[in-house]
mmCIF file of C-alpha atoms and ligand atoms in Angstrom:
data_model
loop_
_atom_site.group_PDB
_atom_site.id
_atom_site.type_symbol
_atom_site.label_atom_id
_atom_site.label_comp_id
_atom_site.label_asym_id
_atom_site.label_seq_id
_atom_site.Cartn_x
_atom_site.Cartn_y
_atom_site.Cartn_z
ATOM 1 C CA UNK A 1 115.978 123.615 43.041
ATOM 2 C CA UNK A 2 117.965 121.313 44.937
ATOM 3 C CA UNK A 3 121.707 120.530 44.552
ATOM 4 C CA UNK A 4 123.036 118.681 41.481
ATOM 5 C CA UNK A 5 119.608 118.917 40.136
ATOM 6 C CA UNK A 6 118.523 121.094 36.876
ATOM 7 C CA UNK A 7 117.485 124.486 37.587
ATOM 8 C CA UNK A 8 113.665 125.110 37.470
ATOM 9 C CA UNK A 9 111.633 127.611 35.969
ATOM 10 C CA UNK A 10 108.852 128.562 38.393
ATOM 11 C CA UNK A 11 106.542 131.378 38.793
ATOM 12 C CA UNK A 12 106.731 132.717 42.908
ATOM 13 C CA UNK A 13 105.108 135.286 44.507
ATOM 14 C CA UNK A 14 106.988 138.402 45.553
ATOM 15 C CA UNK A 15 106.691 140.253 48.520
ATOM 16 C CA UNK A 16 106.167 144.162 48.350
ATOM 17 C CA UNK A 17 109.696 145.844 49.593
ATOM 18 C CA UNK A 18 109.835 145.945 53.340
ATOM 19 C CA UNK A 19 111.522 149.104 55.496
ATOM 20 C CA UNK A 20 114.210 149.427 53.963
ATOM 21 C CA UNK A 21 113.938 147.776 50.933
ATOM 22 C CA UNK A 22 114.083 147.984 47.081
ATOM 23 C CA UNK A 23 112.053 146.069 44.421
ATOM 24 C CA UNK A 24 114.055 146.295 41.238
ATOM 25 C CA UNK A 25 113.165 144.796 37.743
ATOM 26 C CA UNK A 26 116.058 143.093 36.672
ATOM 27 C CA UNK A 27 117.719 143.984 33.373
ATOM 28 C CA UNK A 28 120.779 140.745 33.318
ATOM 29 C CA UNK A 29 123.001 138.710 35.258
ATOM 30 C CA UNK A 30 125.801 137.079 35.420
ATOM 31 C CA UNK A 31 126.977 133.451 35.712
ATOM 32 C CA UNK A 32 128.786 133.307 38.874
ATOM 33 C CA UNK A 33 131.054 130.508 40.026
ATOM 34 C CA UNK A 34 129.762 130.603 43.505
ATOM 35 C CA UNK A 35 126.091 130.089 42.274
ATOM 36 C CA UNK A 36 127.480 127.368 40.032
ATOM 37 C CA UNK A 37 129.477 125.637 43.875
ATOM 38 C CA UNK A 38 125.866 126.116 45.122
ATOM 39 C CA UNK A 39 123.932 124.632 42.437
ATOM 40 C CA UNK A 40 126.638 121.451 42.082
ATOM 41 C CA UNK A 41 126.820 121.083 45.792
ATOM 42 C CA UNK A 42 130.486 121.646 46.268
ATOM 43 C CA UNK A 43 129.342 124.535 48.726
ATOM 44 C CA UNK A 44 127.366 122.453 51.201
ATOM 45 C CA UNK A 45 125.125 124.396 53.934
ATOM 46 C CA UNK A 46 122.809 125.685 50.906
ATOM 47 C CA UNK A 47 119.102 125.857 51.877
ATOM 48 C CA UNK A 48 116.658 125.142 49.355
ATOM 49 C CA UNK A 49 114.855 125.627 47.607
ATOM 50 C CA UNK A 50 116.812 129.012 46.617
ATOM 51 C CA UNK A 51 116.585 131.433 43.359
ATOM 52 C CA UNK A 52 120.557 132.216 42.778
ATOM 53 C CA UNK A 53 122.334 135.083 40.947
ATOM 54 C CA UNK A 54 125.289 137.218 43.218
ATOM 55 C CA UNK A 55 125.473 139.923 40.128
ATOM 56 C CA UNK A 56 123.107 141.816 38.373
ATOM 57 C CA UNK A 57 121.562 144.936 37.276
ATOM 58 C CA UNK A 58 118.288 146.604 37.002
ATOM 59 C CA UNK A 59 115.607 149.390 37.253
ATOM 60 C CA UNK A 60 114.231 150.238 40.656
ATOM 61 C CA UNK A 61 110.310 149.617 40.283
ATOM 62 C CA UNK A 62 109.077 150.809 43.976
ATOM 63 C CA UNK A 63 111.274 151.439 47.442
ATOM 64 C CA UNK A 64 109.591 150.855 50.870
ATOM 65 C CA UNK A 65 109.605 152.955 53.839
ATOM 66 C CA UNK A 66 112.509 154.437 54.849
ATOM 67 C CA UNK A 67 114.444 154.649 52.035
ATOM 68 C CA UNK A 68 116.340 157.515 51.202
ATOM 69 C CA UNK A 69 118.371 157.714 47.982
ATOM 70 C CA UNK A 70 116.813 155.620 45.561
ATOM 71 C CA UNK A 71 113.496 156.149 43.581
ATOM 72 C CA UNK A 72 111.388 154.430 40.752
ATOM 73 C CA UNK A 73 112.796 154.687 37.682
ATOM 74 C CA UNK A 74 116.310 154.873 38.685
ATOM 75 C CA UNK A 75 119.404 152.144 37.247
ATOM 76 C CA UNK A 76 121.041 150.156 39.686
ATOM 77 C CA UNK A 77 124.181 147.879 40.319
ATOM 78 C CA UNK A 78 122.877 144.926 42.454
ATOM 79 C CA UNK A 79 125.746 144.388 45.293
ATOM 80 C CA UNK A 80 126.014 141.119 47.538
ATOM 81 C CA UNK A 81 127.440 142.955 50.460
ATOM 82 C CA UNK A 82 124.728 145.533 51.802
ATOM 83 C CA UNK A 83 125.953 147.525 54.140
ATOM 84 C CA UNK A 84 124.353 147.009 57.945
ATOM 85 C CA UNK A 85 125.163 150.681 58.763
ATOM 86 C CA UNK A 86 126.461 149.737 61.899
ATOM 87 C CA UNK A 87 129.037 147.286 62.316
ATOM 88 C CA UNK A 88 132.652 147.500 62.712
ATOM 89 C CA UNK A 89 133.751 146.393 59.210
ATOM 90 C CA UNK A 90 130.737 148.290 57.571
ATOM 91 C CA UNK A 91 132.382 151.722 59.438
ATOM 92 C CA UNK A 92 135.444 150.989 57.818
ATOM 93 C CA UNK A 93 133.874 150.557 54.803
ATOM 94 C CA UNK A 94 134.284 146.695 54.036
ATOM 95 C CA UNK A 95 130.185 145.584 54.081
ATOM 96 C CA UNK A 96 131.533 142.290 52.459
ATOM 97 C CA UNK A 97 132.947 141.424 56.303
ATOM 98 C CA UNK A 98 129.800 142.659 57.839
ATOM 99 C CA UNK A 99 128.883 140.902 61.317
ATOM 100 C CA UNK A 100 125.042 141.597 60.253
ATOM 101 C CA UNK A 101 124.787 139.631 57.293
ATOM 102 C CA UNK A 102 121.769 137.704 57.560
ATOM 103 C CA UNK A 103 121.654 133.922 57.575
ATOM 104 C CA UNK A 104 122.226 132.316 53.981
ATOM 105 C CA UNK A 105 118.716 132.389 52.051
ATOM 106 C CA UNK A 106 116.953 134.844 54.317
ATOM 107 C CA UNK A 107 116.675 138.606 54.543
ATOM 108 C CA UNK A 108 118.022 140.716 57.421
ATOM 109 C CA UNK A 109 115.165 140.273 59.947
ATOM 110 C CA UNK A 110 114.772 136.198 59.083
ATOM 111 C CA UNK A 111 112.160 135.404 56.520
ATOM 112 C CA UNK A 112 111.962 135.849 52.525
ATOM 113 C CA UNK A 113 110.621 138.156 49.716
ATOM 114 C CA UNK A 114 109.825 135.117 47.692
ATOM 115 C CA UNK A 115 107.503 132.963 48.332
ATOM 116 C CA UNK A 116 105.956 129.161 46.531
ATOM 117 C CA UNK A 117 102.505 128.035 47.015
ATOM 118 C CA UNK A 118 102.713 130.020 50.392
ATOM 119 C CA UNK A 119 105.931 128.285 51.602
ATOM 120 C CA UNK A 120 109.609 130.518 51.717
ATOM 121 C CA UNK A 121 112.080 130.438 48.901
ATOM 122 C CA UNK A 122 115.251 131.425 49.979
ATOM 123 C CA UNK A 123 117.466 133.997 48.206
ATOM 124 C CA UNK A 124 120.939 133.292 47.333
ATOM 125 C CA UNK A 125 122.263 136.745 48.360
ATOM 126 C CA UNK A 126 120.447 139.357 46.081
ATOM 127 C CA UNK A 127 118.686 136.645 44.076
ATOM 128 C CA UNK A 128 119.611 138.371 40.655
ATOM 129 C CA UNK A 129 118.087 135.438 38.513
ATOM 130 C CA UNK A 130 114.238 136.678 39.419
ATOM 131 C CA UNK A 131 113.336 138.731 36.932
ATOM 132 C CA UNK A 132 111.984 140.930 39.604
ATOM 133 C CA UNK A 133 113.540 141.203 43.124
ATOM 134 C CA UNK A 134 113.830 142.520 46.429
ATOM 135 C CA UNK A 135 116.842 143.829 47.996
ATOM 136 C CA UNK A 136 117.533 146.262 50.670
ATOM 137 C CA UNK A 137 118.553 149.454 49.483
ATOM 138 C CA UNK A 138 122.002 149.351 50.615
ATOM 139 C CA UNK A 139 122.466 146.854 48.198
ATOM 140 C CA UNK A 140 121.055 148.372 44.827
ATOM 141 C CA UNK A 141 124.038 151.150 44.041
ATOM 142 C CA UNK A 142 122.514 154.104 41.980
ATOM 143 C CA UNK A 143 124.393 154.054 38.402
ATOM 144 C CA UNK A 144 124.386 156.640 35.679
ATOM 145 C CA UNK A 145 121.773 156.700 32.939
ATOM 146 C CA UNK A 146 123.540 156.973 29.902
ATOM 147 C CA UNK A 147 125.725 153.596 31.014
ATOM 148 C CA UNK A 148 124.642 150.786 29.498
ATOM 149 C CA UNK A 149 122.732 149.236 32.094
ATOM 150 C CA UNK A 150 122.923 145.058 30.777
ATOM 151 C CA UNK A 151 127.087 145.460 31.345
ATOM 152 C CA UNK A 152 126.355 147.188 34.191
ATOM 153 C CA UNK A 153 125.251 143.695 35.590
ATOM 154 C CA UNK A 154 129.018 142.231 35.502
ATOM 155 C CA UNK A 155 130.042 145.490 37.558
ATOM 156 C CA UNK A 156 128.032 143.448 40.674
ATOM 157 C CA UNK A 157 130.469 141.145 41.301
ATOM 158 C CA UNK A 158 133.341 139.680 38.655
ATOM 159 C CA UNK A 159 134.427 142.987 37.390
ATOM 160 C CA UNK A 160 134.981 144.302 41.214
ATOM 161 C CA UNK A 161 136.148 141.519 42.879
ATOM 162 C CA UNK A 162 139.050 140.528 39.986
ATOM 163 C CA UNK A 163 140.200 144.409 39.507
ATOM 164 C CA UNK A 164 139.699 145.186 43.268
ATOM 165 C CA UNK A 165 141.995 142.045 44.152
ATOM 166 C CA UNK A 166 145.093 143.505 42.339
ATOM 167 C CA UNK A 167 144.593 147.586 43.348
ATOM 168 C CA UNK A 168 142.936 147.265 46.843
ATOM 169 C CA UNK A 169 143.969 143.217 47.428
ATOM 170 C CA UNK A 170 147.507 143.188 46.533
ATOM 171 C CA UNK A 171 148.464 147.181 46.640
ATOM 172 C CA UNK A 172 150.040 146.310 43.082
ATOM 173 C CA UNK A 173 152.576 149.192 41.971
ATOM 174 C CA UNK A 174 153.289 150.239 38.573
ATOM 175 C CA UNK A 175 156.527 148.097 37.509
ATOM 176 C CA UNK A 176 155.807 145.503 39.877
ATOM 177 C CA UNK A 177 155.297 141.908 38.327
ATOM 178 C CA UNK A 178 152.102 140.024 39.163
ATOM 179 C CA UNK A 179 150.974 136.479 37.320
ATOM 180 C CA UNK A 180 147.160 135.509 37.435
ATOM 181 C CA UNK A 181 145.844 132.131 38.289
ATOM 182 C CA UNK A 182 142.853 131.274 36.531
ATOM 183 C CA UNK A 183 141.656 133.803 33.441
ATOM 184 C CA UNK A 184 137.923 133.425 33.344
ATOM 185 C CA UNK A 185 135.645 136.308 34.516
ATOM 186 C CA UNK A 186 137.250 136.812 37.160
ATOM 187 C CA UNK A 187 140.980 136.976 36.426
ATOM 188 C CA UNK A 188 140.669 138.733 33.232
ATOM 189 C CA UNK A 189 138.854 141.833 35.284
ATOM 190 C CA UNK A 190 142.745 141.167 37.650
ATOM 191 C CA UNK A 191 144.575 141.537 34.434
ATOM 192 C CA UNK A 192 142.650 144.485 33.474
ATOM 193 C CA UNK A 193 143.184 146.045 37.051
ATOM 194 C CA UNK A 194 147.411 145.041 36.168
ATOM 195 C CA UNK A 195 146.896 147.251 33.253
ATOM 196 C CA UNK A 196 145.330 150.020 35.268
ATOM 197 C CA UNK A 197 147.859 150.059 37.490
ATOM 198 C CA UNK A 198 151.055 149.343 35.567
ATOM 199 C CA UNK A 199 152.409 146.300 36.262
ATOM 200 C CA UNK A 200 154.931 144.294 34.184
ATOM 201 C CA UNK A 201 155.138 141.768 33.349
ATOM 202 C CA UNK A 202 151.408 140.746 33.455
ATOM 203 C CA UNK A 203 151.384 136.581 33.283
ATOM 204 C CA UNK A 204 148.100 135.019 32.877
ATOM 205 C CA UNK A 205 147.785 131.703 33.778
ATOM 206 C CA UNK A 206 145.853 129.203 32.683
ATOM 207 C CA UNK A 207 145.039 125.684 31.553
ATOM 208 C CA UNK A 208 142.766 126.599 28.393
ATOM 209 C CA UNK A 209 144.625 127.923 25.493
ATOM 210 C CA UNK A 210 141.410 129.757 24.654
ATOM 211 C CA UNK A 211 141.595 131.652 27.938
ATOM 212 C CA UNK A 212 144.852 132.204 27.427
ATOM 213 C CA UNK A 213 144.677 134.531 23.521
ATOM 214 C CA UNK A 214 141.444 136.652 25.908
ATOM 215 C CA UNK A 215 144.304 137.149 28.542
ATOM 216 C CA UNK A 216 146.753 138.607 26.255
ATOM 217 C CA UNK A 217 143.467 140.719 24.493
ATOM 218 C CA UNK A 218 142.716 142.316 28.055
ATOM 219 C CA UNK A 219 146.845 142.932 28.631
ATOM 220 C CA UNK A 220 148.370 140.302 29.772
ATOM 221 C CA UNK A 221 152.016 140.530 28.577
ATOM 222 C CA UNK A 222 153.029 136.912 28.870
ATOM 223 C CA UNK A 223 150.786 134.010 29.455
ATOM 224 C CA UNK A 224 151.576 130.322 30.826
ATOM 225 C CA UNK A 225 149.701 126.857 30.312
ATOM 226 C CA UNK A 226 150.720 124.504 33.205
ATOM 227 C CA UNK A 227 149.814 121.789 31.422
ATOM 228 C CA UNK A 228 152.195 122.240 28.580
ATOM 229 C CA UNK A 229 154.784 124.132 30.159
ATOM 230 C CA UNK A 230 157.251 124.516 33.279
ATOM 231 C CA UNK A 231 155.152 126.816 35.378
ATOM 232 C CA UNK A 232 157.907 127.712 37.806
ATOM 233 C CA UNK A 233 160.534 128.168 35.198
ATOM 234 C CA UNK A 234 158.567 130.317 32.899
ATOM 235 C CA UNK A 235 158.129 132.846 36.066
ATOM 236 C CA UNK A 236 161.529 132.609 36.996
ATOM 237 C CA UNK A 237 163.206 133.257 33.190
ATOM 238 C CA UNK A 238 160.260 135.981 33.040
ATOM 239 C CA UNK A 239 161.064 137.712 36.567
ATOM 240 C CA UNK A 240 164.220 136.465 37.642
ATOM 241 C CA UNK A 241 163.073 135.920 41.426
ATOM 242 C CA UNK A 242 159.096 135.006 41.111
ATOM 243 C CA UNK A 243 156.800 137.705 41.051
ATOM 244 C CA UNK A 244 155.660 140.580 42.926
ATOM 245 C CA UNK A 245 151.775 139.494 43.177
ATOM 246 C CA UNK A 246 149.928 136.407 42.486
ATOM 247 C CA UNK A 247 146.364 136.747 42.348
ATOM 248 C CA UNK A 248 144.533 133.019 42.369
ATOM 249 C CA UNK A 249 141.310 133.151 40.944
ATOM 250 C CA UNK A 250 140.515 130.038 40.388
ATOM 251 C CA UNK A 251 138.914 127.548 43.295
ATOM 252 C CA UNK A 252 141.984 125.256 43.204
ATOM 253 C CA UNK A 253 144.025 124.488 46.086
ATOM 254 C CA UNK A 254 146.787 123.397 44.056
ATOM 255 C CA UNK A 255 146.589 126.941 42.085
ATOM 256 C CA UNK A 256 146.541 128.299 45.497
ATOM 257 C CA UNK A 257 149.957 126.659 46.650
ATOM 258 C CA UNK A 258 151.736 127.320 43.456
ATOM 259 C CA UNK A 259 150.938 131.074 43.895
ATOM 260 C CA UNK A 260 152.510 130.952 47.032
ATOM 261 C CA UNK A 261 155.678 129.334 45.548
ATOM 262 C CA UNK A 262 156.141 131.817 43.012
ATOM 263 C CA UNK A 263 156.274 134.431 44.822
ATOM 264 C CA UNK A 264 159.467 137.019 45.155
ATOM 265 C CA UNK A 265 160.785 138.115 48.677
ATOM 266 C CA UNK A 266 157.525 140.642 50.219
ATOM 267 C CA UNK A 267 155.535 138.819 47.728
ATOM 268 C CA UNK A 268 151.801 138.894 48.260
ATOM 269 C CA UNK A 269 149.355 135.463 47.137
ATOM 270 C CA UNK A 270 145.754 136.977 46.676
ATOM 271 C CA UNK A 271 143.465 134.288 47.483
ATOM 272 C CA UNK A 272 140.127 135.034 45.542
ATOM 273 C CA UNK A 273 139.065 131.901 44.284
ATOM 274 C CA UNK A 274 136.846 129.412 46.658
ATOM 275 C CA UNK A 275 137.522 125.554 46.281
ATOM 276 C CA UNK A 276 134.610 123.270 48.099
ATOM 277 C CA UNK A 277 133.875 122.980 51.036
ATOM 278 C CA UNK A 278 136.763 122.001 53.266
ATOM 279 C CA UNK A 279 139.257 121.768 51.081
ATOM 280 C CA UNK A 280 143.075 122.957 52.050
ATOM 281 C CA UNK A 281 146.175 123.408 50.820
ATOM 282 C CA UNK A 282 149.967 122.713 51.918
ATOM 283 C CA UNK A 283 152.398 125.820 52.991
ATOM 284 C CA UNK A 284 155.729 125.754 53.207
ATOM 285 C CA UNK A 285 156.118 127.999 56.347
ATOM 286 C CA UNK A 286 159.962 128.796 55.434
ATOM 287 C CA UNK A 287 158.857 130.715 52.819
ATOM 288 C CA UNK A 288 156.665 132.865 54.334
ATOM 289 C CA UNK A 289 159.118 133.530 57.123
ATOM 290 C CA UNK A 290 162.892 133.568 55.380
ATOM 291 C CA UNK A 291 160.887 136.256 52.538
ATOM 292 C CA UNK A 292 158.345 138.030 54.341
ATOM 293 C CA UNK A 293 156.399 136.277 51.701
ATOM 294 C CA UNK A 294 152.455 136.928 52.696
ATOM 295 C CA UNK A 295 149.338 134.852 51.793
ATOM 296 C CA UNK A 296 145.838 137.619 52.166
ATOM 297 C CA UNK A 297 142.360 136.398 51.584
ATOM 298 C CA UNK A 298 140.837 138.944 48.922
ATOM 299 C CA UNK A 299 136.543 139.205 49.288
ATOM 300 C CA UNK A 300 134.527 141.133 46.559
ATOM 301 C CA UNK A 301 138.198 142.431 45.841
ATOM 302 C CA UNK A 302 138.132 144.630 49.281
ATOM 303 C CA UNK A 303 136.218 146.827 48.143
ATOM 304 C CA UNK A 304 133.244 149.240 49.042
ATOM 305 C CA UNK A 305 130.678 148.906 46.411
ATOM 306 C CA UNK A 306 129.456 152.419 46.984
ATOM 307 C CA UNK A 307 132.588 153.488 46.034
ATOM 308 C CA UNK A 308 133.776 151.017 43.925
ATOM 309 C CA UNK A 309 130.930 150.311 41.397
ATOM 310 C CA UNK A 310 131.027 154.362 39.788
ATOM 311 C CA UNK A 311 134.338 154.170 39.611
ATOM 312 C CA UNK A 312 134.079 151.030 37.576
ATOM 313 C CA UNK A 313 131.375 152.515 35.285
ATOM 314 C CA UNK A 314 133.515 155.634 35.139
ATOM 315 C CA UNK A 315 136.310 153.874 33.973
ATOM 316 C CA UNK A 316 134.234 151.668 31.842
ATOM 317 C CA UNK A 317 133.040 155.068 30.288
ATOM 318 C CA UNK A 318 136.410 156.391 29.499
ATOM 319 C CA UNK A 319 137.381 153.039 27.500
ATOM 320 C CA UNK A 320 140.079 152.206 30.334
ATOM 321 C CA UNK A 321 137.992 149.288 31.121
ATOM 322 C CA UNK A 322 136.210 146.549 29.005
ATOM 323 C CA UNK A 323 133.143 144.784 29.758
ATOM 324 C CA UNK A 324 131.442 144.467 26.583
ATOM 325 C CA UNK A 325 134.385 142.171 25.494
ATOM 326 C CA UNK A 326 133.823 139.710 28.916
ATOM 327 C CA UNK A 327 130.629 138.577 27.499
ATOM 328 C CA UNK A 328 131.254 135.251 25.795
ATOM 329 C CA UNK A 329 127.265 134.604 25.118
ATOM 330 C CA UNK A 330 123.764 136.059 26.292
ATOM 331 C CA UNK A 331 121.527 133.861 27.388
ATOM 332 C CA UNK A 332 117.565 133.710 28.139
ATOM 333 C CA UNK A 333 116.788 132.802 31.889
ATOM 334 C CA UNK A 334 115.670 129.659 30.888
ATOM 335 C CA UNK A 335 118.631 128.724 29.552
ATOM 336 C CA UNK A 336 120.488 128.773 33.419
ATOM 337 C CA UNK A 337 121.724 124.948 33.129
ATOM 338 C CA UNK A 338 122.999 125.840 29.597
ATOM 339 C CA UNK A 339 124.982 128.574 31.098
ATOM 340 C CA UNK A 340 126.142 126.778 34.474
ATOM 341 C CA UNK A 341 127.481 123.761 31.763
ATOM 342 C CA UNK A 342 129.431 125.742 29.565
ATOM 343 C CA UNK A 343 131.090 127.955 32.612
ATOM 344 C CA UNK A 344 131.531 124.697 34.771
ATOM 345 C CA UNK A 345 133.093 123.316 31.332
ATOM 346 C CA UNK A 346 135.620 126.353 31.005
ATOM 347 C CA UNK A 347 134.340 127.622 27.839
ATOM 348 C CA UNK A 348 133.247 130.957 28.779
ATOM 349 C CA UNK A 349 134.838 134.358 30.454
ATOM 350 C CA UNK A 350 131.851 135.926 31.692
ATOM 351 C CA UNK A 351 127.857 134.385 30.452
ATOM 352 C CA UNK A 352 125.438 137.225 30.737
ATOM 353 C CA UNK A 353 121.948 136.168 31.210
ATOM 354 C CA UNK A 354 119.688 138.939 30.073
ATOM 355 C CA UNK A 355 115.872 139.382 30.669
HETATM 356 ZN ZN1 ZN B 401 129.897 136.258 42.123
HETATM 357 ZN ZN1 ZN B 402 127.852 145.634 58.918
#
């Protein structure tokens, strides 16, 4: 595919899995804003043509050489952020700020699995919209059996990153306040790490009313459309002096300075959300300084998806977290474009593409 151009359904050759490497048969996916920035161009520095999908699920189907903890047969949680094994960030167990990560569209080594007519097709990260692909094993994290393995696929990316961003991101306490930017797949999984944690109030905030009623379903206590409402004042008659946390995941810059202005004195601004290319955003320096107000970049919700991915399923397990209910529609791979429309239109929390 190329930018700004429909999606295509093509049949490519796949390698077999290299040293190192995983072939899994992919069970779903989800729709991702950051395929969605590279399939509308917004993200520039794409190469195509490239299969996309950043979050997925599946069954191992053969492992190469070399690898030691998965087999055939077993269920897997596709991460983005393989660990290299031997970088500084990896060692401290943050693989999503690896200095190893492989160019954009190739595998670690240069090169790809998938192939067209004998030319490469680059892989957007894992690649989780081939129905079968390859992935080095770092980056397929073993998941129980008995969890259902389609839900599992959200898990990848949108459930981590939003619930990661308020417990690991932010440090949220129970009783502190925190207001969402943004409720789609992303900030819904932040409201439902506020729940975890305690937090109150809870504000979601968005600019669809419909995203606003599946806030307040997955705990938000209040909820506030800009559009139709004083954002500021809301937060203040709700907190009194801004709140605690604001966790901005949407990719809007303007989001991104209003979370900064509501924040209370040792307030923290999660950034989460990724506007195009080049795009900034104003900061009033006095309030970072006079309130030890801070503004921290939050990636896959710094987290380690070794670690992080069975704890979601084990909370997903114990009904403390809901995935089932972040599916707004299943869709056939062939219905991609449908899927990119209705998230780029705001219609959906999570779409869940299912093979
Ligand atoms: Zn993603
Ligand atoms: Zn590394």
């Amino acid at each position: 595919m190329q930018p700004r151009e429909p999606m295509q359904m093509m049949e490519l050759e796949l390698d077999e899995p290299a040293f190192g490497e995983v072939r899994v048969k992919m069970v779903a996916t989800g729709v991702c804003h950051s395929c969605l920035h590279a399939a509308d161009g917004s993200h520039t520095g794409i190469p195509m043509p490239i299969v996309l999908g950043d979050e997925g699920s599946g069954i191992v189907e053969s492992v190469g050489e070399g690898c030691k903890n998965l087999k055939p047969g077993d269920h897997v949680i596709i991460s983005w952020a393989p660990d290299c094994g031997a970088c500084k960030y990896c060692a401290l167990g943050f693989p999503s700020l690896c200095l190893n990560t492989p160019p954009i569209g190739k595998m670690s080594g240069g090169g790809t699995r998938f192939h067209y007519q004998g030319a490469d097709v680059n892989h957007y990260g894992p690649a989780t919209y081939g129905p079968y692909i390859i992935v080095p094993e770092a980056a397929a994290v073993w998941v129980r059996p008995d969890f259902p393995l389609e839900l599992a696929a959200l898990i990848g990316c949108s459930v981590t990153t939003g619930f990661g961003s308020v417990v690991n991101s932010a440090g949220l306490r129970a009783g502190q306040s925190v207001a969402i930017f943004g409720c789609g797949g992303v900030g819904l999984n932040a409201i439902q790490g506020a729940v975890a944690t305690g937090g109150y109030p809870i504000i979601g905030i968005d600019v669809v009313d419909s995203k606003l009623a599946l806030a307040r379903e997955f705990g938000a206590t209040h909820t506030i459309n800009p559009i139709q409402q004083d954002l500021d004042g809301e937060i203040r008659r709700l907190t009194g002096q801004g709140v605690d946390a604001s966790i901005i995941a949407v990719g809007s810059t303007l989001a991104m300075q209003q979370g900064v202005e509501v924040l209370a004195k040792q307030g923290v601004a999660v950034v989460l959300g990724l506007p195009g290319t080049g795009q900034t955003f104003p900061v009033d320096p006095a309030l970072l300084m006079s309130g030890e107000r801070r503004i921290v970049g939050s990636r896959y919700g710094s987290s380690n998806p070794m670690v992080e991915f069975p704890k979601m399923v084990e909370l997903a397990m114990a009904g403390k977290l809901r995935i089932e209910e972040l599916v707004t529609k299943r869709y056939d791979l062939d219905e991609a474009d449908e899927a990119f429309r209705a998230l780029a239109a705001g219609e959906q929390a999570r779409g869940l593409i299912v093979f």
